Amino acid sequence: MQPATAKWYDRRDCVFIEFLVEDSKDVKVNFEKSKFGFSCLSGTDNTKHSNEIDLFDAIDQEGSKHRRTDRSVLCFLRKAESGKSWPRLTKEKAKLNWLSVDFNNWKDWEDESDEDLSNNDRFSDMMNNMGGEDDLPDLDGADDESVDSDDEKMPDLE
């Protein structure tokens, strides 16, 4: 049995771990309050993988999930305490050779100012409050019948 290669990244209310195993079978994911377990078989030779992690902080077991694809297993661990940064995935500072940071998805959400967040909230509210065509205001002097200078007939192509 060998550990599966994995990448992880931190978000405001959750942590993502992606186990890079192709053609996984018999996937088992165990969410405990401060521990996480993963095991599966992979490939045509049915290689056995098993990973056990003592987590940096507590998670919400009921709110945590996983999804299997042909190329990997993505695990979503909901933090028990939202808004608290995890500087590492594990409780110990030891370097695990099978685990790395997913820099493609990493985002320093702690550096976001409250103003940036409120701008995002306002933008979301604006998008949600936008109506359909019936909500457009009447435009003075604009009829469907009016002719505009750029509405002239184009010559036929030869």
PDB file of C-alpha atoms in Angstrom:
ATOM      1  CA  MET A   1       0.000   0.000   0.000  1.00  0.00           C
ATOM      2  CA  GLN A   2       1.273   3.489  -0.867  1.00  0.00           C
ATOM      3  CA  PRO A   3      -0.020   7.022  -0.299  1.00  0.00           C
ATOM      4  CA  ALA A   4      -1.774   8.725  -3.209  1.00  0.00           C
ATOM      5  CA  THR A   5      -0.207  11.933  -4.525  1.00  0.00           C
ATOM      6  CA  ALA A   6      -2.329  14.907  -3.472  1.00  0.00           C
ATOM      7  CA  LYS A   7      -2.565  18.694  -3.842  1.00  0.00           C
ATOM      8  CA  TRP A   8      -4.453  21.003  -1.490  1.00  0.00           C
ATOM      9  CA  TYR A   9      -5.590  24.621  -1.213  1.00  0.00           C
ATOM     10  CA  ASP A  10      -7.309  26.821   1.355  1.00  0.00           C
ATOM     11  CA  ARG A  11     -10.474  28.921   1.050  1.00  0.00           C
ATOM     12  CA  ARG A  12     -12.372  31.095   3.540  1.00  0.00           C
ATOM     13  CA  ASP A  13     -14.842  28.391   4.622  1.00  0.00           C
ATOM     14  CA  CYS A  14     -13.293  25.160   3.315  1.00  0.00           C
ATOM     15  CA  VAL A  15     -10.159  23.277   2.311  1.00  0.00           C
ATOM     16  CA  PHE A  16      -9.838  21.293  -0.917  1.00  0.00           C
ATOM     17  CA  ILE A  17      -7.684  18.185  -1.325  1.00  0.00           C
ATOM     18  CA  GLU A  18      -7.329  16.539  -4.719  1.00  0.00           C
ATOM     19  CA  PHE A  19      -5.945  13.003  -4.827  1.00  0.00           C
ATOM     20  CA  LEU A  20      -4.349  12.421  -8.216  1.00  0.00           C
ATOM     21  CA  VAL A  21      -5.330   8.816  -8.899  1.00  0.00           C
ATOM     22  CA  GLU A  22      -6.526   7.701 -12.309  1.00  0.00           C
ATOM     23  CA  ASP A  23      -9.261   5.099 -12.758  1.00  0.00           C
ATOM     24  CA  SER A  24      -9.955   4.924  -9.031  1.00  0.00           C
ATOM     25  CA  LYS A  25     -12.160   2.175  -7.637  1.00  0.00           C
ATOM     26  CA  ASP A  26     -13.454   1.357  -4.154  1.00  0.00           C
ATOM     27  CA  VAL A  27     -12.943   4.952  -3.003  1.00  0.00           C
ATOM     28  CA  LYS A  28     -13.351   5.370   0.753  1.00  0.00           C
ATOM     29  CA  VAL A  29     -13.250   8.793   2.377  1.00  0.00           C
ATOM     30  CA  ASN A  30     -13.472   9.163   6.141  1.00  0.00           C
ATOM     31  CA  PHE A  31     -14.207  12.622   7.576  1.00  0.00           C
ATOM     32  CA  GLU A  32     -13.544  12.937  11.297  1.00  0.00           C
ATOM     33  CA  LYS A  33     -13.459  16.111  13.369  1.00  0.00           C
ATOM     34  CA  SER A  34      -9.671  16.520  13.248  1.00  0.00           C
ATOM     35  CA  LYS A  35      -8.627  13.602  11.061  1.00  0.00           C
ATOM     36  CA  PHE A  36      -9.105  12.688   7.423  1.00  0.00           C
ATOM     37  CA  GLY A  37      -8.702   9.321   5.745  1.00  0.00           C
ATOM     38  CA  PHE A  38      -8.621   8.349   2.068  1.00  0.00           C
ATOM     39  CA  SER A  39      -8.155   4.998   0.367  1.00  0.00           C
ATOM     40  CA  CYS A  40      -8.789   3.490  -3.060  1.00  0.00           C
ATOM     41  CA  LEU A  41      -7.577   1.148  -5.754  1.00  0.00           C
ATOM     42  CA  SER A  42      -6.280   2.678  -8.978  1.00  0.00           C
ATOM     43  CA  GLY A  43      -5.144   1.781 -12.465  1.00  0.00           C
ATOM     44  CA  THR A  44      -5.266  -1.512 -14.291  1.00  0.00           C
ATOM     45  CA  ASP A  45      -2.956  -3.135 -11.737  1.00  0.00           C
ATOM     46  CA  ASN A  46      -5.257  -2.134  -8.829  1.00  0.00           C
ATOM     47  CA  THR A  47      -2.587  -0.291  -6.863  1.00  0.00           C
ATOM     48  CA  LYS A  48      -3.735   0.222  -3.264  1.00  0.00           C
ATOM     49  CA  HIS A  49      -3.527   3.805  -1.961  1.00  0.00           C
ATOM     50  CA  SER A  50      -4.085   4.950   1.592  1.00  0.00           C
ATOM     51  CA  ASN A  51      -3.630   8.395   3.154  1.00  0.00           C
ATOM     52  CA  GLU A  52      -4.247   9.440   6.745  1.00  0.00           C
ATOM     53  CA  ILE A  53      -4.012  13.091   7.760  1.00  0.00           C
ATOM     54  CA  ASP A  54      -4.143  14.712  11.193  1.00  0.00           C
ATOM     55  CA  LEU A  55      -5.722  17.992  10.120  1.00  0.00           C
ATOM     56  CA  PHE A  56      -4.475  21.449  11.087  1.00  0.00           C
ATOM     57  CA  ASP A  57      -7.877  22.356  12.556  1.00  0.00           C
ATOM     58  CA  ALA A  58     -11.355  20.895  13.016  1.00  0.00           C
ATOM     59  CA  ILE A  59     -13.781  20.306  10.138  1.00  0.00           C
ATOM     60  CA  ASP A  60     -17.548  19.923   9.870  1.00  0.00           C
ATOM     61  CA  GLN A  61     -17.935  16.220   9.070  1.00  0.00           C
ATOM     62  CA  GLU A  62     -21.525  16.538   7.824  1.00  0.00           C
ATOM     63  CA  GLY A  63     -20.711  19.443   5.491  1.00  0.00           C
ATOM     64  CA  SER A  64     -17.652  17.752   3.960  1.00  0.00           C
ATOM     65  CA  LYS A  65     -17.941  15.846   0.670  1.00  0.00           C
ATOM     66  CA  HIS A  66     -15.934  14.204  -2.079  1.00  0.00           C
ATOM     67  CA  ARG A  67     -16.319  13.698  -5.836  1.00  0.00           C
ATOM     68  CA  ARG A  68     -14.634  11.061  -7.979  1.00  0.00           C
ATOM     69  CA  THR A  69     -13.624  11.615 -11.609  1.00  0.00           C
ATOM     70  CA  ASP A  70     -11.621   9.421 -13.984  1.00  0.00           C
ATOM     71  CA  ARG A  71      -8.434  11.316 -13.162  1.00  0.00           C
ATOM     72  CA  SER A  72      -8.744  12.252  -9.487  1.00  0.00           C
ATOM     73  CA  VAL A  73     -10.806  12.366  -6.305  1.00  0.00           C
ATOM     74  CA  LEU A  74     -11.593  15.902  -5.098  1.00  0.00           C
ATOM     75  CA  CYS A  75     -12.412  16.263  -1.397  1.00  0.00           C
ATOM     76  CA  PHE A  76     -14.176  19.317   0.031  1.00  0.00           C
ATOM     77  CA  LEU A  77     -13.562  19.737   3.781  1.00  0.00           C
ATOM     78  CA  ARG A  78     -15.838  22.356   5.353  1.00  0.00           C
ATOM     79  CA  LYS A  79     -14.018  24.198   8.129  1.00  0.00           C
ATOM     80  CA  ALA A  80     -15.628  24.076  11.574  1.00  0.00           C
ATOM     81  CA  GLU A  81     -14.508  27.685  12.034  1.00  0.00           C
ATOM     82  CA  SER A  82     -15.074  29.687   8.846  1.00  0.00           C
ATOM     83  CA  GLY A  83     -12.731  32.580   8.095  1.00  0.00           C
ATOM     84  CA  LYS A  84      -9.711  31.055   9.804  1.00  0.00           C
ATOM     85  CA  SER A  85      -6.703  30.517   7.559  1.00  0.00           C
ATOM     86  CA  TRP A  86      -4.897  27.181   7.443  1.00  0.00           C
ATOM     87  CA  PRO A  87      -1.167  27.775   6.845  1.00  0.00           C
ATOM     88  CA  ARG A  88      -0.782  24.034   6.235  1.00  0.00           C
ATOM     89  CA  LEU A  89      -3.050  21.020   5.911  1.00  0.00           C
ATOM     90  CA  THR A  90      -1.494  18.936   8.663  1.00  0.00           C
ATOM     91  CA  LYS A  91      -1.270  19.458  12.393  1.00  0.00           C
ATOM     92  CA  GLU A  92       2.492  18.755  12.371  1.00  0.00           C
ATOM     93  CA  LYS A  93       4.921  20.875  10.399  1.00  0.00           C
ATOM     94  CA  ALA A  94       6.492  17.749   8.872  1.00  0.00           C
ATOM     95  CA  LYS A  95       6.861  17.686   5.090  1.00  0.00           C
ATOM     96  CA  LEU A  96       4.930  14.843   3.464  1.00  0.00           C
ATOM     97  CA  ASN A  97       6.479  13.796   0.151  1.00  0.00           C
ATOM     98  CA  TRP A  98       3.069  12.880  -1.349  1.00  0.00           C
ATOM     99  CA  LEU A  99       1.410  16.233  -0.482  1.00  0.00           C
ATOM    100  CA  SER A 100       1.907  19.612  -2.166  1.00  0.00           C
ATOM    101  CA  VAL A 101       0.170  22.977  -2.383  1.00  0.00           C
ATOM    102  CA  ASP A 102      -2.049  23.509  -5.440  1.00  0.00           C
ATOM    103  CA  PHE A 103      -0.691  26.923  -6.449  1.00  0.00           C
ATOM    104  CA  ASN A 104      -2.980  27.049  -9.512  1.00  0.00           C
ATOM    105  CA  ASN A 105      -5.992  27.279  -7.192  1.00  0.00           C
ATOM    106  CA  TRP A 106      -4.397  28.953  -4.174  1.00  0.00           C
ATOM    107  CA  LYS A 107      -5.814  32.368  -3.313  1.00  0.00           C
ATOM    108  CA  ASP A 108      -4.693  34.659  -0.491  1.00  0.00           C
ATOM    109  CA  TRP A 109      -8.218  35.422   0.630  1.00  0.00           C
ATOM    110  CA  GLU A 110      -6.911  36.881   3.900  1.00  0.00           C
ATOM    111  CA  ASP A 111      -5.383  39.797   1.968  1.00  0.00           C
ATOM    112  CA  GLU A 112      -8.742  40.788   0.485  1.00  0.00           C
ATOM    113  CA  SER A 113      -9.869  44.011   2.080  1.00  0.00           C
ATOM    114  CA  ASP A 114     -13.405  44.475   3.368  1.00  0.00           C
ATOM    115  CA  GLU A 115     -13.897  47.047   0.610  1.00  0.00           C
ATOM    116  CA  ASP A 116     -13.119  44.429  -2.066  1.00  0.00           C
ATOM    117  CA  LEU A 117     -15.592  42.040  -0.453  1.00  0.00           C
ATOM    118  CA  SER A 118     -18.310  44.670  -0.236  1.00  0.00           C
ATOM    119  CA  ASN A 119     -17.729  45.561  -3.905  1.00  0.00           C
ATOM    120  CA  ASN A 120     -18.193  41.895  -4.801  1.00  0.00           C
ATOM    121  CA  ASP A 121     -21.373  41.756  -2.705  1.00  0.00           C
ATOM    122  CA  ARG A 122     -22.725  44.896  -4.381  1.00  0.00           C
ATOM    123  CA  PHE A 123     -21.925  43.483  -7.813  1.00  0.00           C
ATOM    124  CA  SER A 124     -23.718  40.213  -6.925  1.00  0.00           C
ATOM    125  CA  ASP A 125     -26.737  42.154  -5.646  1.00  0.00           C
ATOM    126  CA  MET A 126     -26.802  44.248  -8.801  1.00  0.00           C
ATOM    127  CA  MET A 127     -26.691  41.137 -11.010  1.00  0.00           C
ATOM    128  CA  ASN A 128     -29.459  39.476  -8.976  1.00  0.00           C
ATOM    129  CA  ASN A 129     -31.662  42.593  -9.128  1.00  0.00           C
ATOM    130  CA  MET A 130     -31.368  43.068 -12.874  1.00  0.00           C
ATOM    131  CA  GLY A 131     -34.663  42.540 -14.616  1.00  0.00           C
ATOM    132  CA  GLY A 132     -35.588  41.319 -18.055  1.00  0.00           C
ATOM    133  CA  GLU A 133     -36.450  43.308 -21.195  1.00  0.00           C
ATOM    134  CA  ASP A 134     -39.800  44.405 -19.753  1.00  0.00           C
ATOM    135  CA  ASP A 135     -37.963  46.372 -17.065  1.00  0.00           C
ATOM    136  CA  LEU A 136     -36.104  48.650 -19.523  1.00  0.00           C
ATOM    137  CA  PRO A 137     -37.020  52.329 -19.231  1.00  0.00           C
ATOM    138  CA  ASP A 138     -38.782  54.103 -22.104  1.00  0.00           C
ATOM    139  CA  LEU A 139     -36.353  55.964 -24.325  1.00  0.00           C
ATOM    140  CA  ASP A 140     -37.633  59.344 -25.558  1.00  0.00           C
ATOM    141  CA  GLY A 141     -37.797  59.631 -29.345  1.00  0.00           C
ATOM    142  CA  ALA A 142     -36.839  56.029 -29.988  1.00  0.00           C
ATOM    143  CA  ASP A 143     -39.379  54.069 -32.011  1.00  0.00           C
ATOM    144  CA  ASP A 144     -38.939  50.716 -33.619  1.00  0.00           C
ATOM    145  CA  GLU A 145     -39.899  52.433 -36.901  1.00  0.00           C
ATOM    146  CA  SER A 146     -37.264  55.176 -36.725  1.00  0.00           C
ATOM    147  CA  VAL A 147     -34.549  55.139 -39.373  1.00  0.00           C
ATOM    148  CA  ASP A 148     -30.983  55.623 -38.345  1.00  0.00           C
ATOM    149  CA  SER A 149     -28.110  56.666 -40.617  1.00  0.00           C
ATOM    150  CA  ASP A 150     -26.447  53.288 -40.258  1.00  0.00           C
ATOM    151  CA  ASP A 151     -29.674  51.434 -41.117  1.00  0.00           C
ATOM    152  CA  GLU A 152     -29.197  52.007 -44.861  1.00  0.00           C
ATOM    153  CA  LYS A 153     -29.440  48.990 -47.129  1.00  0.00           C
ATOM    154  CA  MET A 154     -26.095  47.418 -47.909  1.00  0.00           C
ATOM    155  CA  PRO A 155     -25.259  46.791 -51.571  1.00  0.00           C
ATOM    156  CA  ASP A 156     -25.405  43.191 -52.787  1.00  0.00           C
ATOM    157  CA  LEU A 157     -22.143  41.311 -52.992  1.00  0.00           C
ATOM    158  CA  GLU A 158     -20.972  40.469 -56.490  1.00  0.00           C
TER     159      GLU A 158
END
